Tab-separated table of N, CA, C and O in Angstrom:
chain	number	residue	atom	x	y	z
A	276	MET	N	-27.893	-142.862	-13.399
A	276	MET	CA	-27.718	-143.159	-14.799
A	276	MET	C	-26.299	-143.663	-15.029
A	276	MET	O	-25.354	-143.224	-14.389
A	277	LEU	N	-26.141	-144.543	-15.969
A	277	LEU	CA	-24.858	-145.168	-16.258
A	277	LEU	C	-23.796	-144.152	-16.658
A	277	LEU	O	-22.650	-144.228	-16.218
A	278	VAL	N	-24.155	-143.171	-17.485
A	278	VAL	CA	-23.172	-142.183	-17.935
A	278	VAL	C	-22.665	-141.364	-16.750
A	278	VAL	O	-21.469	-141.056	-16.673
A	279	ALA	N	-23.521	-141.023	-15.820
A	279	ALA	CA	-23.094	-140.290	-14.622
A	279	ALA	C	-22.067	-141.100	-13.839
A	279	ALA	O	-21.085	-140.550	-13.318
A	280	GLU	N	-22.274	-142.407	-13.761
A	280	GLU	CA	-21.316	-143.282	-13.080
A	280	GLU	C	-19.979	-143.286	-13.816
A	280	GLU	O	-18.919	-143.241	-13.206
A	281	TRP	N	-20.033	-143.347	-15.153
A	281	TRP	CA	-18.793	-143.300	-15.939
A	281	TRP	C	-18.041	-142.000	-15.691
A	281	TRP	O	-16.818	-141.996	-15.575
A	282	ILE	N	-18.756	-140.890	-15.613
A	282	ILE	CA	-18.125	-139.597	-15.362
A	282	ILE	C	-17.463	-139.611	-13.987
A	282	ILE	O	-16.311	-139.178	-13.843
A	283	ARG	N	-18.159	-140.112	-12.969
A	283	ARG	CA	-17.573	-140.214	-11.622
A	283	ARG	C	-16.314	-141.075	-11.636
A	283	ARG	O	-15.372	-140.810	-10.893
A	284	GLU	N	-16.293	-142.113	-12.480
A	284	GLU	CA	-15.147	-143.013	-12.548
A	284	GLU	C	-14.023	-142.465	-13.436
A	284	GLU	O	-12.945	-143.046	-13.491
A	285	GLY	N	-14.287	-141.378	-14.160
A	285	GLY	CA	-13.261	-140.775	-15.005
A	285	GLY	C	-13.114	-141.427	-16.367
A	285	GLY	O	-12.077	-141.295	-17.011
A	286	VAL	N	-14.152	-142.129	-16.818
A	286	VAL	CA	-14.098	-142.768	-18.135
A	286	VAL	C	-13.881	-141.689	-19.200
A	286	VAL	O	-14.527	-140.638	-19.177
A	287	GLN	N	-12.973	-141.963	-20.123
A	287	GLN	CA	-12.630	-140.978	-21.145
A	287	GLN	C	-13.034	-141.402	-22.551
A	287	GLN	O	-13.011	-140.587	-23.464
A	288	TYR	N	-13.373	-142.668	-22.737
A	288	TYR	CA	-13.751	-143.155	-24.061
A	288	TYR	C	-14.837	-144.207	-23.934
A	288	TYR	O	-14.743	-145.105	-23.104
A	289	VAL	N	-15.862	-144.093	-24.777
A	289	VAL	CA	-16.918	-145.103	-24.838
A	289	VAL	C	-17.192	-145.410	-26.305
A	289	VAL	O	-17.436	-144.501	-27.098
A	290	GLY	N	-17.117	-146.672	-26.659
A	290	GLY	CA	-17.488	-147.130	-27.992
A	290	GLY	C	-18.781	-147.926	-27.886
A	290	GLY	O	-18.911	-148.777	-27.002
A	291	VAL	N	-19.716	-147.626	-28.755
A	291	VAL	CA	-21.028	-148.291	-28.728
A	291	VAL	C	-21.192	-149.083	-30.015
A	291	VAL	O	-20.961	-148.551	-31.109
A	292	VAL	N	-21.594	-150.348	-29.890
A	292	VAL	CA	-21.754	-151.231	-31.033
A	292	VAL	C	-23.215	-151.648	-31.140
A	292	VAL	O	-23.836	-151.999	-30.143
A	293	GLY	N	-23.753	-151.614	-32.362
A	293	GLY	CA	-25.100	-152.133	-32.556
A	293	GLY	C	-25.975	-151.252	-33.408
A	293	GLY	O	-25.571	-150.194	-33.896
A	294	LEU	N	-27.200	-151.691	-33.555
A	294	LEU	CA	-28.168	-151.069	-34.432
A	294	LEU	C	-28.421	-149.601	-34.102
A	294	LEU	O	-28.473	-148.748	-34.975
A	295	ASP	N	-28.571	-149.269	-32.838
A	295	ASP	CA	-28.871	-147.899	-32.415
A	295	ASP	C	-27.642	-147.165	-31.889
A	295	ASP	O	-27.768	-146.190	-31.143
A	296	ALA	N	-26.457	-147.598	-32.274
A	296	ALA	CA	-25.219	-147.046	-31.727
A	296	ALA	C	-25.123	-145.531	-31.900
A	296	ALA	O	-24.731	-144.827	-30.975
A	297	GLU	N	-25.483	-145.016	-33.070
A	297	GLU	CA	-25.370	-143.575	-33.307
A	297	GLU	C	-26.277	-142.785	-32.366
A	297	GLU	O	-25.864	-141.756	-31.826
A	298	ASP	N	-27.497	-143.257	-32.152
A	298	ASP	CA	-28.425	-142.572	-31.253
A	298	ASP	C	-27.937	-142.621	-29.803
A	298	ASP	O	-28.057	-141.645	-29.061
A	299	ILE	N	-27.383	-143.745	-29.406
A	299	ILE	CA	-26.883	-143.897	-28.038
A	299	ILE	C	-25.691	-142.983	-27.816
A	299	ILE	O	-25.588	-142.305	-26.784
A	300	VAL	N	-24.783	-142.926	-28.786
A	300	VAL	CA	-23.625	-142.042	-28.673
A	300	VAL	C	-24.071	-140.586	-28.585
A	300	VAL	O	-23.550	-139.806	-27.783
A	301	GLU	N	-25.054	-140.213	-29.374
A	301	GLU	CA	-25.561	-138.840	-29.319
A	301	GLU	C	-26.133	-138.520	-27.941
A	301	GLU	O	-25.894	-137.439	-27.382
A	302	ALA	N	-26.854	-139.459	-27.347
A	302	ALA	CA	-27.414	-139.254	-26.012
A	302	ALA	C	-26.299	-139.116	-24.972
A	302	ALA	O	-26.375	-138.253	-24.077
A	303	ILE	N	-25.263	-139.937	-25.077
A	303	ILE	CA	-24.121	-139.842	-24.161
A	303	ILE	C	-23.467	-138.473	-24.303
A	303	ILE	O	-23.148	-137.807	-23.307
A	304	ASP	N	-23.249	-138.047	-25.542
A	304	ASP	CA	-22.618	-136.745	-25.782
A	304	ASP	C	-23.429	-135.610	-25.151
A	304	ASP	O	-22.863	-134.727	-24.501
A	305	TRP	N	-24.752	-135.614	-25.351
A	305	TRP	CA	-25.598	-134.560	-24.781
A	305	TRP	C	-25.576	-134.598	-23.268
A	305	TRP	O	-25.586	-133.559	-22.609
A	306	PHE	N	-25.533	-135.795	-22.676
A	306	PHE	CA	-25.459	-135.899	-21.218
A	306	PHE	C	-24.159	-135.278	-20.723
A	306	PHE	O	-24.143	-134.571	-19.715
A	307	CYS	N	-23.065	-135.541	-21.436
A	307	CYS	CA	-21.760	-134.993	-21.040
A	307	CYS	C	-21.716	-133.470	-21.185
A	307	CYS	O	-21.056	-132.798	-20.405
A	308	ILE	N	-22.429	-132.935	-22.163
A	308	ILE	CA	-22.474	-131.484	-22.356
A	308	ILE	C	-23.300	-130.823	-21.251
A	308	ILE	O	-22.946	-129.757	-20.751
A	309	GLY	N	-24.377	-131.475	-20.867
A	309	GLY	CA	-25.250	-130.926	-19.830
A	309	GLY	C	-25.783	-129.566	-20.229
A	309	GLY	O	-26.110	-129.333	-21.390
A	310	ASP	N	-25.800	-128.631	-19.281
A	310	ASP	CA	-26.285	-127.288	-19.596
A	310	ASP	C	-25.175	-126.397	-20.135
A	310	ASP	O	-25.385	-125.212	-20.390
A	311	GLY	N	-23.995	-126.960	-20.302
A	311	GLY	CA	-22.875	-126.232	-20.893
A	311	GLY	C	-21.979	-125.524	-19.896
A	311	GLY	O	-20.912	-125.034	-20.256
A	312	THR	N	-22.387	-125.473	-18.635
A	312	THR	CA	-21.573	-124.758	-17.650
A	312	THR	C	-20.375	-125.572	-17.165
A	312	THR	O	-19.369	-125.002	-16.748
A	313	ASP	N	-20.478	-126.881	-17.211
A	313	ASP	CA	-19.386	-127.754	-16.753
A	313	ASP	C	-19.380	-129.033	-17.571
A	313	ASP	O	-19.611	-130.132	-17.040
A	314	PRO	N	-19.116	-128.926	-18.883
A	314	PRO	CA	-19.162	-130.133	-19.720
A	314	PRO	C	-18.049	-131.104	-19.365
A	314	PRO	O	-16.983	-130.711	-18.894
A	315	TYR	N	-18.317	-132.388	-19.569
A	315	TYR	CA	-17.337	-133.444	-19.327
A	315	TYR	C	-16.861	-133.948	-20.682
A	315	TYR	O	-17.672	-134.290	-21.538
A	316	GLU	N	-15.557	-133.970	-20.878
A	316	GLU	CA	-15.013	-134.417	-22.152
A	316	GLU	C	-14.851	-135.928	-22.160
A	316	GLU	O	-14.086	-136.482	-21.387
A	317	MET	N	-15.624	-136.576	-23.018
A	317	MET	CA	-15.562	-138.023	-23.191
A	317	MET	C	-15.594	-138.292	-24.689
A	317	MET	O	-16.498	-137.834	-25.375
A	318	LEU	N	-14.621	-138.992	-25.183
A	318	LEU	CA	-14.599	-139.382	-26.590
A	318	LEU	C	-15.564	-140.543	-26.771
A	318	LEU	O	-15.543	-141.503	-26.002
A	319	THR	N	-16.443	-140.432	-27.762
A	319	THR	CA	-17.396	-141.499	-28.046
A	319	THR	C	-17.290	-141.905	-29.505
A	319	THR	O	-16.910	-141.100	-30.356
A	320	ALA	N	-17.618	-143.145	-29.782
A	320	ALA	CA	-17.609	-143.650	-31.159
A	320	ALA	C	-18.731	-144.658	-31.321
A	320	ALA	O	-18.971	-145.472	-30.436
A	321	SER	N	-19.416	-144.565	-32.455
A	321	SER	CA	-20.470	-145.540	-32.747
A	321	SER	C	-19.975	-146.504	-33.811
A	321	SER	O	-19.248	-146.123	-34.726
A	322	HIS	N	-20.359	-147.746	-33.652
A	322	HIS	CA	-19.968	-148.812	-34.579
A	322	HIS	C	-21.237	-149.545	-35.006
A	322	HIS	O	-21.852	-150.242	-34.206
A	323	THR	N	-21.624	-149.347	-36.244
A	323	THR	CA	-22.809	-150.018	-36.775
A	323	THR	C	-22.382	-151.047	-37.805
A	323	THR	O	-21.244	-151.050	-38.267
A	324	ALA	N	-23.301	-151.923	-38.181
A	324	ALA	CA	-22.991	-152.989	-39.142
A	324	ALA	C	-22.354	-152.384	-40.389
A	324	ALA	O	-22.760	-151.316	-40.823
A	325	PRO	N	-21.336	-152.985	-40.881
A	325	PRO	CA	-20.803	-154.316	-40.580
A	325	PRO	C	-19.741	-154.338	-39.483
A	325	PRO	O	-19.110	-155.360	-39.276
A	326	GLU	N	-19.529	-153.210	-38.776
A	326	GLU	CA	-18.534	-153.202	-37.717
A	326	GLU	C	-18.973	-154.115	-36.573
A	326	GLU	O	-20.166	-154.320	-36.349
A	327	THR	N	-18.000	-154.612	-35.845
A	327	THR	CA	-18.260	-155.582	-34.785
A	327	THR	C	-17.650	-155.103	-33.469
A	327	THR	O	-16.958	-154.076	-33.426
A	328	MET	N	-17.880	-155.867	-32.431
A	328	MET	CA	-17.267	-155.593	-31.133
A	328	MET	C	-15.748	-155.573	-31.267
A	328	MET	O	-15.070	-154.751	-30.656
A	329	ASP	N	-15.193	-156.457	-32.083
A	329	ASP	CA	-13.744	-156.478	-32.294
A	329	ASP	C	-13.250	-155.157	-32.869
A	329	ASP	O	-12.167	-154.677	-32.508
A	330	ASP	N	-14.024	-154.546	-33.774
A	330	ASP	CA	-13.646	-153.246	-34.331
A	330	ASP	C	-13.631	-152.171	-33.239
A	330	ASP	O	-12.730	-151.334	-33.188
A	331	ALA	N	-14.633	-152.197	-32.378
A	331	ALA	CA	-14.712	-151.223	-31.291
A	331	ALA	C	-13.542	-151.399	-30.324
A	331	ALA	O	-12.940	-150.417	-29.881
A	332	ILE	N	-13.205	-152.637	-30.016
A	332	ILE	CA	-12.086	-152.913	-29.112
A	332	ILE	C	-10.773	-152.473	-29.748
A	332	ILE	O	-9.909	-151.897	-29.083
A	333	ALA	N	-10.629	-152.713	-31.030
A	333	ALA	CA	-9.414	-152.297	-31.732
A	333	ALA	C	-9.240	-150.785	-31.678
A	333	ALA	O	-8.140	-150.277	-31.412
A	334	LEU	N	-10.314	-150.043	-31.903
A	334	LEU	CA	-10.237	-148.588	-31.837
A	334	LEU	C	-9.925	-148.137	-30.417
A	334	LEU	O	-9.069	-147.271	-30.202
A	335	ALA	N	-10.590	-148.719	-29.445
A	335	ALA	CA	-10.349	-148.350	-28.046
A	335	ALA	C	-8.900	-148.608	-27.651
A	335	ALA	O	-8.310	-147.833	-26.905
A	336	SER	N	-8.317	-149.666	-28.176
A	336	SER	CA	-6.932	-150.005	-27.858
A	336	SER	C	-5.946	-149.016	-28.482
A	336	SER	O	-4.825	-148.871	-28.006
A	337	GLN	N	-6.369	-148.333	-29.544
A	337	GLN	CA	-5.498	-147.373	-30.220
A	337	GLN	C	-5.544	-145.987	-29.583
A	337	GLN	O	-4.654	-145.173	-29.802
A	338	VAL	N	-6.589	-145.716	-28.822
A	338	VAL	CA	-6.728	-144.413	-28.174
A	338	VAL	C	-5.727	-144.340	-27.036
A	338	VAL	O	-5.582	-145.280	-26.258
A	339	ASP	N	-5.027	-143.226	-26.935
A	339	ASP	CA	-3.951	-143.087	-25.951
A	339	ASP	C	-4.471	-142.529	-24.630
A	339	ASP	O	-4.171	-141.408	-24.251
A	340	PHE	N	-5.281	-143.326	-23.941
A	340	PHE	CA	-5.776	-142.979	-22.621
A	340	PHE	C	-5.212	-143.973	-21.630
A	340	PHE	O	-5.016	-145.144	-21.965
A	341	PRO	N	-4.964	-143.536	-20.408
A	341	PRO	CA	-4.473	-144.486	-19.399
A	341	PRO	C	-5.562	-145.480	-19.005
A	341	PRO	O	-6.749	-145.213	-19.150
A	342	GLY	N	-5.131	-146.614	-18.544
A	342	GLY	CA	-6.075	-147.618	-18.048
A	342	GLY	C	-6.361	-148.697	-19.056
A	342	GLY	O	-5.893	-148.666	-20.191
A	343	ASP	N	-7.137	-149.662	-18.606
A	343	ASP	CA	-7.474	-150.814	-19.419
A	343	ASP	C	-8.761	-150.583	-20.203
A	343	ASP	O	-9.578	-149.747	-19.843
A	344	VAL	N	-8.910	-151.363	-21.254
A	344	VAL	CA	-10.163	-151.366	-22.025
A	344	VAL	C	-11.137	-152.288	-21.306
A	344	VAL	O	-10.801	-153.436	-20.988
A	345	SER	N	-12.315	-151.784	-20.991
A	345	SER	CA	-13.358	-152.580	-20.359
A	345	SER	C	-14.527	-152.711	-21.310
A	345	SER	O	-14.789	-151.795	-22.094
A	346	ILE	N	-15.223	-153.822	-21.233
A	346	ILE	CA	-16.357	-154.069	-22.113
A	346	ILE	C	-17.609	-154.216	-21.254
A	346	ILE	O	-17.626	-154.959	-20.279
A	347	VAL	N	-18.656	-153.459	-21.641
A	347	VAL	CA	-19.955	-153.565	-20.993
A	347	VAL	C	-20.944	-153.984	-22.066
A	347	VAL	O	-21.096	-153.307	-23.073
A	348	VAL	N	-21.594	-155.125	-21.875
A	348	VAL	CA	-22.544	-155.646	-22.859
A	348	VAL	C	-23.943	-155.568	-22.276
A	348	VAL	O	-24.168	-155.978	-21.127
A	349	PHE	N	-24.885	-155.063	-23.062
A	349	PHE	CA	-26.284	-154.974	-22.622
A	349	PHE	C	-27.119	-155.922	-23.427
A	349	PHE	O	-26.899	-156.178	-24.551
């Protein structure tokens, strides 16, 4: 699963843009929580209309995490 790969890579922030963004973010959050014995902390944000990819990138750029902002489009 993609989220498992992000966890292995140490991803700390994911912004989701689009119609189902809130549902996708909720699924990511639950995956990170798992059974609660070893939760993974990942900041997530959903961006729905009228927000755009530019809004998501702007927020990601403001978060104080090391590394570059990467974009994955589906």
